[in-house]
PDB file of C-alpha atoms in Angstrom:
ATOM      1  CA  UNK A   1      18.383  15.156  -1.939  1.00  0.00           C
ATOM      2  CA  UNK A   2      15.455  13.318  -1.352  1.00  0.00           C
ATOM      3  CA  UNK A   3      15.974  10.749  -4.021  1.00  0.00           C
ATOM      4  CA  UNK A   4      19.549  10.044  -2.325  1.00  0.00           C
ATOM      5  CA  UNK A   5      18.209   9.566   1.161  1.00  0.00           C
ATOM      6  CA  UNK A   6      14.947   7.383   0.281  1.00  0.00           C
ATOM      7  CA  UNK A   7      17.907   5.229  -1.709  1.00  0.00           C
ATOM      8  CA  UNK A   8      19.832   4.707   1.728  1.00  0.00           C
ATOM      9  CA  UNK A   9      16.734   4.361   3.125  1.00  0.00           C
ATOM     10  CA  UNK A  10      15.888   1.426   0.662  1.00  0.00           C
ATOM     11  CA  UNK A  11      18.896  -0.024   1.446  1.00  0.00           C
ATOM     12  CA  UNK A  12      18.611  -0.623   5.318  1.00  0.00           C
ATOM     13  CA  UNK A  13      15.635  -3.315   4.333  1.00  0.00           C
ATOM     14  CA  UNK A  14      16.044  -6.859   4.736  1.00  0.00           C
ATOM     15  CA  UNK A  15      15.948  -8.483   1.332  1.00  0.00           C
ATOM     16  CA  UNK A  16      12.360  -8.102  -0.978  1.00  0.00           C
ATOM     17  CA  UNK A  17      10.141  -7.067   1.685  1.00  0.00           C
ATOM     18  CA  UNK A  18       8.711  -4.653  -0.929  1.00  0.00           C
ATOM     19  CA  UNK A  19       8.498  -6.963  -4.032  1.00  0.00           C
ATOM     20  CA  UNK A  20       6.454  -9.396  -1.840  1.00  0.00           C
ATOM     21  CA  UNK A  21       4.230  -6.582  -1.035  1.00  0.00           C
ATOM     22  CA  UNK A  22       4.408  -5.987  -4.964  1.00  0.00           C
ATOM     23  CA  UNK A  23       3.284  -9.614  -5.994  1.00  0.00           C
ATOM     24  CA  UNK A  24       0.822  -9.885  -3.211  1.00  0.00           C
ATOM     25  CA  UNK A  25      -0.571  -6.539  -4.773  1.00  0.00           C
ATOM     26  CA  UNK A  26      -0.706  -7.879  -8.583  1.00  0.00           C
ATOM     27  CA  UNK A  27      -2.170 -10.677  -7.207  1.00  0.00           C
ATOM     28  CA  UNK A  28      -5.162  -9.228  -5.874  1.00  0.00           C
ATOM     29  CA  UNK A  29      -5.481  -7.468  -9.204  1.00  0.00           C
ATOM     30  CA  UNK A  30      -5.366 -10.634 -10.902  1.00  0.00           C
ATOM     31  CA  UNK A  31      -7.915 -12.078  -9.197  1.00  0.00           C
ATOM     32  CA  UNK A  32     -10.295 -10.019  -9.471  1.00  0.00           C
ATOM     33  CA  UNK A  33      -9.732  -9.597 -12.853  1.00  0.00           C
ATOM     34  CA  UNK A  34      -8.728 -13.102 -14.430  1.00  0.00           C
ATOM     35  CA  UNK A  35      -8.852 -12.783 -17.840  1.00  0.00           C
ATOM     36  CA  UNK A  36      -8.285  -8.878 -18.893  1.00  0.00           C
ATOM     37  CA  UNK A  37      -4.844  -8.365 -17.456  1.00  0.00           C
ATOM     38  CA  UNK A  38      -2.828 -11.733 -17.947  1.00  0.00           C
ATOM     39  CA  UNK A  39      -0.654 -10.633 -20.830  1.00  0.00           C
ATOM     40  CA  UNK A  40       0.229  -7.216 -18.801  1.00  0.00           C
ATOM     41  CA  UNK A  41       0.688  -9.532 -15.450  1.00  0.00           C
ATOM     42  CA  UNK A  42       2.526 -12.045 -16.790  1.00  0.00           C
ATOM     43  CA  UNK A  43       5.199  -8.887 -18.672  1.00  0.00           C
ATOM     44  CA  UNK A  44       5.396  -7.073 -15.172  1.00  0.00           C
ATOM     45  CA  UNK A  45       5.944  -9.982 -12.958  1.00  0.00           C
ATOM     46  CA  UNK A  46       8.740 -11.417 -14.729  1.00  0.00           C
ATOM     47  CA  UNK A  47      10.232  -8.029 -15.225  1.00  0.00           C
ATOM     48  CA  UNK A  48       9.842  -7.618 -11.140  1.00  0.00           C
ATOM     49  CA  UNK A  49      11.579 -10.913 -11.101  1.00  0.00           C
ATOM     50  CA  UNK A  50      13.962 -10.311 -13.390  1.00  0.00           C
ATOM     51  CA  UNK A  51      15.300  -6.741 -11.746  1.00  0.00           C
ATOM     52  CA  UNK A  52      15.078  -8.500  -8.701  1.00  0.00           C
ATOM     53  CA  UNK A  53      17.870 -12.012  -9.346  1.00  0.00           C
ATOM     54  CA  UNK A  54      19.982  -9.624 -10.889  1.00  0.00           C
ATOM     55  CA  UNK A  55      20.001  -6.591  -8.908  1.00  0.00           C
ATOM     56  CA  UNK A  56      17.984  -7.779  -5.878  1.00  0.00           C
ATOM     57  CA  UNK A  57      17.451  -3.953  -4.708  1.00  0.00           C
ATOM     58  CA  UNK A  58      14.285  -3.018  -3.677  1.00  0.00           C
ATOM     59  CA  UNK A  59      14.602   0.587  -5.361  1.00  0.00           C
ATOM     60  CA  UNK A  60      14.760  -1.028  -8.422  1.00  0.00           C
ATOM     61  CA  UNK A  61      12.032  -3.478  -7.616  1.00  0.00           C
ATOM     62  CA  UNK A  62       9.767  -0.498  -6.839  1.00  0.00           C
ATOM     63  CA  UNK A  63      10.544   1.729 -10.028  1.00  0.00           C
ATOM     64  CA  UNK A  64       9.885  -1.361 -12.115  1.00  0.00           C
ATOM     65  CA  UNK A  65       6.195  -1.690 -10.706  1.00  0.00           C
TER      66      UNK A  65
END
C-alpha cells in the first residue's frame, strides 16, 4: 500500500521539483570531486534527463537516482 500512496503522493507535485533537488545534489558531488566521478555523472544525469522528457514523473526521476 505504501508504494501506491507515495505514487499519488508524487503525483500532486508541480513539475521536477525533485529532479532539481537531484541535479543540485550531483552537483555538489561533482564539485567536490571534479575529476573521479565525471564518467558516472555524466551516465546518471542524462539518464535523469532522459526519464524525465519522456515520462516527466518525478517517481521515476527519483528511482533513476
Amino acid at each position: 500500500w505504501r508504494r501506491i500512496g507515495a505514487q499519488t503522493y508524487w503525483t500532486t507535485w508541480p513539475q521536477p521539483i525533485l529532479c532539481l533537488s537531484v541535479f543540485q545534489w550531483h552537483a555538489r558531488k561533482i564539485s567536490s570531486q571534479p575529476e573521479k566521478d565525471t564518467n558516472e555523472e555524466q551516465y546518471i544525469m542524462s539518464g535523469v534527463a532522459s526519464v524525465a522528457d519522456s515520462d516527466g514523473r518525478r517517481l521515476t526521476c527519483m528511482s533513476g537516482s
